Amino acid sequence: MARKKNVYFFGGGKADGKADMKNLLGGKGANLAEMSSLGMPVPAGFTITTEVCTAYYGNKGRLPKEVELDVKKALAKVERIMGKKYGDPKNPLLVSVRSGARQSMPGMMDTVLNLGLSSKTLPGFIAKTGNERLAYDAYRRLIMMYADVVMEKAAGIEPPDGMGVREHLEQAMDAMKKKKGVATDVDLDAEDLKKLCRQFKRIVERCIGKVFPDDAEQQLWGGIKAVFQSWNGKRAVSYRRIEGIPDDWGTAVNVQSMVFGNMGRNSATGVAFTRDPATGDNKFYGEWLINAQGEDVVAGIRTPSPLNKATKTDDTQDMESLEEKWPKLYRQLAAIRKELESHYRDMQDIEFTIEDGTLWMLQTRVGKRAGSAAIRMAVDMATNGLIDQDTAIMRVNPEQLDELLHPMLDPEAEKKADVIAKCLPAGPGGAVGQVVLTSEEAEKWAEQGKKVVLVRAETSPEDVHGMHAATAILTAKGGMTSHAALVARGWGKCCIVGCGALAIDAKAKTIAVNGKVIKEGDWVSLNGTTGTVYAGQVPVMPADPERNKWYKKIMRWADAKRQMNVRTNADRPEDAEQAVKFGAEGIGLTRTEHMFFEPERIVHIRAMILAEDEKTRRKAVMKLLPYQKEDFLGIFKAMKGKPVTVRLLDPPLHEFVGGLTDEQTRDLSDQIGVPVAKIKARVEQLHEFNPMLGHRGCRLGVAYPEITEMQARAILEAAAELTKKKVKVLPEIMIPLVGHVNELRHQAAIIDAIAADVKKKYALRKLDYMVGTMIEVPRAAITANQIAEVAEFFSFGTNDLTQMGFGYSRDDVAGFLPTYLRNDILPHDPFQKLDQEGIGQLVAMGVERGRSTRPDLKCGICGEHGGEPSSVKFCHRVGLDYVSCSPFRVPIARFAAAQAAIETPRKTPKAKPRKKTAAKRKTAAKK
Ligand code: ADP
Ligand code: MG
Ligand code: MG
């Protein structure tokens, strides 16, 4: 039997692997193989599979013997193609060792370049290349990367002074530059670098207590193991947590022959996107540096130049583009760009190196992009036939729409605002926050509920947690492809980079910029679309996505595709109008309790609560009728005939009388003529140990039917008035917190009686309304078949259902949930993302049982989950007719619903506006 293949070769126009083998070869390895097979110039190399990574961890951090043999075989093949030998003193081959997981984790894991350089191979390398400077530039890079990645991080060494070996080495290099009076590393000559290498080795020994291995063989295995080890490094683990990448995927290792962009003035390295990742514009977009290697562009060591004339900005006007400097090479690269896009049918993010006038491709992967760019590219590609509409819809992560729905700085206020600096716009949108200078502070302040702008010289993967906590990110160095830009764009976060004018003083916690001083805690405002930084707080404006033609188009496609309706949760006409603008097709939840808190109303509700007998109570409640009616008239009008679900009073009464001061109590006593002592006693009496499980929801309406009567009358009279005026209204009256069908029967009977009365009063032949219930108590889901005898619709209140299903108090969950998430007890916060295998099953059961009694039972969801993409998709799968969410989530829900319909199409079409229910309510049949 053939044994498992551990190592896959690529190079010389051939490859063992393919692009679709990402799980085994990692993204980088799979794509290097693909590019090689396409005949693109890829330096030869091989990929050790992710399965070996898993085996490595299963084998207590040792490589299986057969892997060693396979690596040696593959290396020999690379040596034949390159005509050099690894570790050979006369003609040494140098290699890089590169990590590469299934999904790209930019900068999260470690790569070591120039392996194979040692005192034994250096002379031969110099003789062969005739370039001593190159040799020592490569060597100093090797020492630094190897010490950092292999000897320190992979070995799990925590530097005692908090300063890693890399920083010590960088300081030594800075000192050397200073002594020579030069600005950049390219100004150091061979002698300087040679000296630097000697110094580097001494520093490594001092910092780590071990000698840098002067042996090619040892370097190779050290590098390979370190890449496997880096999979469980701190940075990689924290990135996986944020992005939800499973821990057991493992990484592949790519060993690849080196090509040198640092060979001199005829060499260069660069990074590019096949389209503009910030805007989605169909322009080849990238940055490059002459005489540089590897990560110099991304690390922002020197400011890179633009790739072509078309993408120059005011700031880069004077820099020489690759197109101008080396037109032939640029054309070759542009042709590769075209071929890659038509081959992969998606925007690619590429790395290339030019070694002494020859172009080499080092990486391609699907490029991260800002939300608006994702939409534009998807629409453009579908319009040009590169992809179909379904693919276009699937290309955009529903959360990415958020960016377009999000605020921007008010342009009028911007004109008058105090500009501090203008730099590179790396992540669009507007943001306002207080300045902090470290990721630790960013996280700490954010936890205190502050909005912060993280300001750094440059960011590294160590900053990810702080970047996540910050509202926006501002860096002094780096270009549009720097780490900060890449990560922020992935998250749709406002970000500005390359702000050379910032002089950050970490000790004093200040930033000097163009003669101004900003202190930690000062407010700044960022326009990430133009790259402008302002002092102070510039007012922020709501979004207006309808101005974006690509957005409009893709939403049209999505709406045609989806099979669920999308409604909104709105208590006020203004919110309802905003939601309708965002595409809401009705209201799934109007809470009525907010309406009671206004000063002229709360008196009456308090009077009602304090009433001694039914007569007084009824009198007090009825005083609220005109107000409530006005509320509903407003909302019904705003919804112009779209369905509106109104939920009757839900919170415990204590909320309306709790926290009264002595003075307020005296005032109340004067107003309603109840003695102070009585009020106090009643308040005392209303106190509950577990108000969330106490006298609330329909339990109120059962105890005080007057409340239900008044609310039903307000709703139905508002509807009747509008019906009289030939305005269409579709009220759906929703009873909260039902756990037993008899609760619902009791309430529905009241409502039906009021409806009959209202019909008479307004001399109407027909008054359209429905009575339904929230399903938010687990018992309701279980007995849904009984409840559906009465209810004409269900609305799953998944907030309460999660609370009661898990037995987690929503208000107290912060005490233990973070610990649960950290320890992987729960995969995510179930109040944010519906717990599909638990609480979701209650929803599925509720729908199924409900429809077993009433086949046309209308089902929806109105918890926070109704706007969360994975939960929306679940709702589609279990057959809900609609989801309802806050106005700003409506487009996201529409889009997620479309994706769900593409992923798992269902037979039932989207519900038509309203069908009359067939089955009659059986209010009378009480058992
Ligand atoms: P990352 O995943 O962080 O992008 P890479 O493995 O791509 O890490 O490597 C880091 C840098 O080193 C990149 O700029 C890459 O192009 C460069 N690099 C990697 N291998 C080679 C090589 N064999 N020759 C030249 N440059 C290389
Ligand atoms: Mg890379
Ligand atoms: Mg509830």
CSV table of N, CA and C in Angstrom, one decimal, residues 562-645:
chain,number,residue,atom,x,y,z
A,562,ARG,N,-34.3,35.9,-1.9
A,562,ARG,CA,-34.6,35.4,-0.5
A,562,ARG,C,-36.0,34.9,-0.4
A,563,GLN,N,-36.3,34.0,0.5
A,563,GLN,CA,-37.6,33.4,0.7
A,563,GLN,C,-38.2,33.7,2.0
A,564,MET,N,-37.5,34.6,2.8
A,564,MET,CA,-38.1,35.1,4.0
A,564,MET,C,-38.3,36.6,3.9
A,565,ASN,N,-39.3,37.0,4.7
A,565,ASN,CA,-39.5,38.5,4.8
A,565,ASN,C,-38.6,39.0,5.9
A,566,VAL,N,-38.4,40.3,5.8
A,566,VAL,CA,-37.6,40.9,6.9
A,566,VAL,C,-38.4,42.1,7.4
A,567,ARG,N,-38.6,42.1,8.7
A,567,ARG,CA,-39.3,43.2,9.4
A,567,ARG,C,-38.3,43.9,10.3
A,568,THR,N,-38.9,44.8,11.0
A,568,THR,CA,-38.0,45.5,12.0
A,568,THR,C,-38.7,45.6,13.3
A,569,ASN,N,-37.8,45.8,14.3
A,569,ASN,CA,-38.3,46.1,15.7
A,569,ASN,C,-38.3,47.6,15.9
A,570,ALA,N,-39.4,48.2,16.1
A,570,ALA,CA,-39.5,49.7,16.2
A,570,ALA,C,-40.6,50.1,17.1
A,571,ASP,N,-40.3,51.0,18.0
A,571,ASP,CA,-41.3,51.5,18.9
A,571,ASP,C,-41.8,52.9,18.5
A,572,ARG,N,-41.0,53.5,17.7
A,572,ARG,CA,-41.4,54.9,17.3
A,572,ARG,C,-41.5,55.1,15.8
A,573,PRO,N,-42.4,55.9,15.4
A,573,PRO,CA,-42.6,56.1,13.9
A,573,PRO,C,-41.3,56.5,13.2
A,574,GLU,N,-40.4,57.2,13.9
A,574,GLU,CA,-39.1,57.6,13.2
A,574,GLU,C,-38.3,56.4,12.9
A,575,ASP,N,-38.2,55.5,13.9
A,575,ASP,CA,-37.4,54.2,13.7
A,575,ASP,C,-38.1,53.4,12.6
A,576,ALA,N,-39.4,53.4,12.6
A,576,ALA,CA,-40.1,52.6,11.6
A,576,ALA,C,-39.8,53.1,10.2
A,577,GLU,N,-39.8,54.5,10.1
A,577,GLU,CA,-39.5,55.1,8.8
A,577,GLU,C,-38.1,54.8,8.3
A,578,GLN,N,-37.1,54.9,9.3
A,578,GLN,CA,-35.7,54.5,8.9
A,578,GLN,C,-35.6,53.1,8.4
A,579,ALA,N,-36.3,52.2,9.1
A,579,ALA,CA,-36.3,50.8,8.8
A,579,ALA,C,-36.9,50.5,7.4
A,580,VAL,N,-38.0,51.2,7.1
A,580,VAL,CA,-38.6,51.1,5.8
A,580,VAL,C,-37.6,51.5,4.7
A,581,LYS,N,-36.9,52.6,5.0
A,581,LYS,CA,-35.9,53.0,4.0
A,581,LYS,C,-34.8,51.9,3.8
A,582,PHE,N,-34.5,51.2,4.9
A,582,PHE,CA,-33.5,50.1,4.8
A,582,PHE,C,-34.2,48.8,4.2
A,583,GLY,N,-35.5,48.9,3.9
A,583,GLY,CA,-36.1,47.7,3.3
A,583,GLY,C,-37.0,46.9,4.1
A,584,ALA,N,-37.3,47.4,5.3
A,584,ALA,CA,-38.2,46.5,6.2
A,584,ALA,C,-39.6,46.4,5.6
A,585,GLU,N,-40.1,45.2,5.7
A,585,GLU,CA,-41.4,44.9,5.1
A,585,GLU,C,-42.5,44.9,6.1
A,586,GLY,N,-42.3,45.4,7.3
A,586,GLY,CA,-43.3,45.4,8.3
A,586,GLY,C,-42.6,45.5,9.7
A,587,ILE,N,-43.4,45.6,10.7
A,587,ILE,CA,-42.8,45.7,12.0
A,587,ILE,C,-43.1,44.3,12.7
A,588,GLY,N,-42.0,43.7,13.2
A,588,GLY,CA,-42.2,42.4,13.9
A,588,GLY,C,-42.3,42.6,15.4
A,589,LEU,N,-42.0,43.7,15.9
A,589,LEU,CA,-42.2,44.0,17.3
A,589,LEU,C,-42.2,45.5,17.6
A,590,THR,N,-43.4,45.9,18.1
A,590,THR,CA,-43.5,47.2,18.7
A,590,THR,C,-43.7,47.0,20.2
A,591,ARG,N,-42.8,47.5,21.0
A,591,ARG,CA,-43.0,47.3,22.5
A,591,ARG,C,-43.8,48.5,22.9
A,592,THR,N,-44.8,48.3,23.8
A,592,THR,CA,-45.6,49.4,24.2
A,592,THR,C,-45.2,50.0,25.5
A,593,GLU,N,-44.3,49.4,26.3
A,593,GLU,CA,-43.9,49.9,27.6
A,593,GLU,C,-43.2,51.2,27.6
A,594,HIS,N,-42.3,51.4,26.5
A,594,HIS,CA,-41.6,52.7,26.4
A,594,HIS,C,-42.6,53.8,26.4
A,595,MET,N,-43.7,53.5,25.8
A,595,MET,CA,-44.7,54.6,25.6
A,595,MET,C,-45.3,55.1,26.9
A,596,PHE,N,-45.1,54.3,28.0
A,596,PHE,CA,-45.7,54.7,29.3
A,596,PHE,C,-44.8,55.6,30.1
A,597,PHE,N,-43.6,55.7,29.7
A,597,PHE,CA,-42.6,56.4,30.6
A,597,PHE,C,-42.6,57.9,30.5
A,598,GLU,N,-43.3,58.4,29.5
A,598,GLU,CA,-43.4,59.9,29.4
A,598,GLU,C,-44.1,60.5,30.5
A,599,PRO,N,-43.7,61.7,31.0
A,599,PRO,CA,-44.2,62.2,32.3
A,599,PRO,C,-45.7,62.3,32.4
A,600,GLU,N,-46.4,62.7,31.3
A,600,GLU,CA,-47.8,62.9,31.4
A,600,GLU,C,-48.5,61.6,31.5
A,601,ARG,N,-47.8,60.5,31.1
A,601,ARG,CA,-48.5,59.2,31.1
A,601,ARG,C,-48.2,58.4,32.3
A,602,ILE,N,-47.0,58.5,32.8
A,602,ILE,CA,-46.5,57.7,33.9
A,602,ILE,C,-47.4,57.8,35.2
A,603,VAL,N,-47.9,59.1,35.3
A,603,VAL,CA,-48.8,59.3,36.5
A,603,VAL,C,-50.0,58.3,36.4
A,604,HIS,N,-50.6,58.2,35.2
A,604,HIS,CA,-51.7,57.4,35.1
A,604,HIS,C,-51.4,55.9,35.3
A,605,ILE,N,-50.3,55.5,34.8
A,605,ILE,CA,-49.9,54.1,35.0
A,605,ILE,C,-49.6,53.8,36.5
A,606,ARG,N,-49.0,54.8,37.1
A,606,ARG,CA,-48.8,54.7,38.6
A,606,ARG,C,-50.1,54.6,39.3
A,607,ALA,N,-51.0,55.5,38.9
A,607,ALA,CA,-52.3,55.5,39.6
A,607,ALA,C,-53.0,54.2,39.4
A,608,MET,N,-52.8,53.6,38.2
A,608,MET,CA,-53.4,52.3,38.0
A,608,MET,C,-52.8,51.2,38.9
A,609,ILE,N,-51.5,51.3,39.0
A,609,ILE,CA,-50.8,50.3,39.8
A,609,ILE,C,-51.2,50.4,41.3
A,610,LEU,N,-51.4,51.6,41.7
A,610,LEU,CA,-51.7,51.8,43.1
A,610,LEU,C,-53.2,51.7,43.4
A,611,ALA,N,-54.0,51.5,42.4
A,611,ALA,CA,-55.5,51.5,42.6
A,611,ALA,C,-55.9,50.3,43.5
A,612,GLU,N,-56.9,50.6,44.4
A,612,GLU,CA,-57.3,49.6,45.4
A,612,GLU,C,-58.3,48.6,44.8
A,613,ASP,N,-59.1,49.2,43.9
A,613,ASP,CA,-60.2,48.3,43.3
A,613,ASP,C,-60.2,48.4,41.8
A,614,GLU,N,-61.0,47.6,41.2
A,614,GLU,CA,-61.0,47.5,39.8
A,614,GLU,C,-61.6,48.8,39.2
A,615,LYS,N,-62.5,49.4,39.8
A,615,LYS,CA,-63.1,50.6,39.3
A,615,LYS,C,-62.1,51.7,39.1
A,616,THR,N,-61.4,52.0,40.2
A,616,THR,CA,-60.4,53.1,40.2
A,616,THR,C,-59.3,52.7,39.2
A,617,ARG,N,-59.0,51.4,39.1
A,617,ARG,CA,-57.9,51.0,38.2
A,617,ARG,C,-58.3,51.2,36.8
A,618,ARG,N,-59.5,50.8,36.5
A,618,ARG,CA,-60.0,51.0,35.1
A,618,ARG,C,-60.0,52.5,34.7
A,619,LYS,N,-60.4,53.3,35.7
A,619,LYS,CA,-60.5,54.8,35.4
A,619,LYS,C,-59.1,55.3,35.1
A,620,ALA,N,-58.1,54.9,35.9
A,620,ALA,CA,-56.7,55.3,35.6
A,620,ALA,C,-56.2,54.8,34.3
A,621,VAL,N,-56.5,53.6,34.0
A,621,VAL,CA,-56.0,53.0,32.8
A,621,VAL,C,-56.6,53.7,31.6
A,622,MET,N,-57.9,53.9,31.6
A,622,MET,CA,-58.5,54.5,30.5
A,622,MET,C,-58.0,55.9,30.1
A,623,LYS,N,-57.4,56.5,31.1
A,623,LYS,CA,-56.8,57.9,30.9
A,623,LYS,C,-55.6,57.7,29.9
A,624,LEU,N,-55.1,56.5,29.8
A,624,LEU,CA,-54.0,56.3,28.9
A,624,LEU,C,-54.4,56.0,27.4
A,625,LEU,N,-55.7,55.7,27.3
A,625,LEU,CA,-56.2,55.3,26.0
A,625,LEU,C,-55.9,56.4,24.8
A,626,PRO,N,-56.2,57.6,25.0
A,626,PRO,CA,-55.9,58.6,23.9
A,626,PRO,C,-54.4,58.6,23.5
A,627,TYR,N,-53.6,58.5,24.6
A,627,TYR,CA,-52.1,58.5,24.2
A,627,TYR,C,-51.7,57.3,23.4
A,628,GLN,N,-52.2,56.2,23.9
A,628,GLN,CA,-51.8,54.9,23.2
A,628,GLN,C,-52.3,55.0,21.7
A,629,LYS,N,-53.5,55.5,21.6
A,629,LYS,CA,-54.1,55.5,20.2
A,629,LYS,C,-53.3,56.4,19.3
A,630,GLU,N,-52.8,57.5,19.8
A,630,GLU,CA,-52.0,58.4,19.0
A,630,GLU,C,-50.7,57.6,18.6
A,631,ASP,N,-50.1,56.9,19.6
A,631,ASP,CA,-48.9,56.2,19.2
A,631,ASP,C,-49.1,55.2,18.1
A,632,PHE,N,-50.2,54.5,18.1
A,632,PHE,CA,-50.5,53.5,17.1
A,632,PHE,C,-50.8,54.1,15.8
A,633,LEU,N,-51.6,55.2,15.8
A,633,LEU,CA,-51.9,55.9,14.6
A,633,LEU,C,-50.6,56.3,13.9
A,634,GLY,N,-49.7,56.9,14.7
A,634,GLY,CA,-48.4,57.3,14.1
A,634,GLY,C,-47.7,56.1,13.4
A,635,ILE,N,-47.6,55.0,14.1
A,635,ILE,CA,-46.8,53.9,13.6
A,635,ILE,C,-47.6,53.2,12.4
A,636,PHE,N,-48.9,53.1,12.5
A,636,PHE,CA,-49.6,52.5,11.4
A,636,PHE,C,-49.4,53.4,10.1
A,637,LYS,N,-49.5,54.7,10.3
A,637,LYS,CA,-49.4,55.6,9.2
A,637,LYS,C,-48.0,55.4,8.6
A,638,ALA,N,-47.0,55.4,9.4
A,638,ALA,CA,-45.6,55.3,8.9
A,638,ALA,C,-45.4,54.0,8.1
A,639,MET,N,-46.1,52.9,8.5
A,639,MET,CA,-45.9,51.6,7.9
A,639,MET,C,-46.8,51.5,6.6
A,640,LYS,N,-47.7,52.4,6.3
A,640,LYS,CA,-48.4,52.4,5.1
A,640,LYS,C,-49.0,51.0,4.7
A,641,GLY,N,-49.7,50.4,5.6
A,641,GLY,CA,-50.4,49.2,5.2
A,641,GLY,C,-49.5,47.9,5.4
A,642,LYS,N,-48.3,48.1,5.8
A,642,LYS,CA,-47.5,46.9,6.0
A,642,LYS,C,-47.9,46.4,7.4
A,643,PRO,N,-47.7,45.1,7.6
A,643,PRO,CA,-48.1,44.5,8.9
A,643,PRO,C,-47.3,45.1,10.1
A,644,VAL,N,-48.0,45.2,11.2
A,644,VAL,CA,-47.4,45.8,12.4
A,644,VAL,C,-47.8,44.9,13.6
A,645,THR,N,-46.8,44.3,14.2
A,645,THR,CA,-47.0,43.5,15.4
A,645,THR,C,-46.9,44.3,16.6
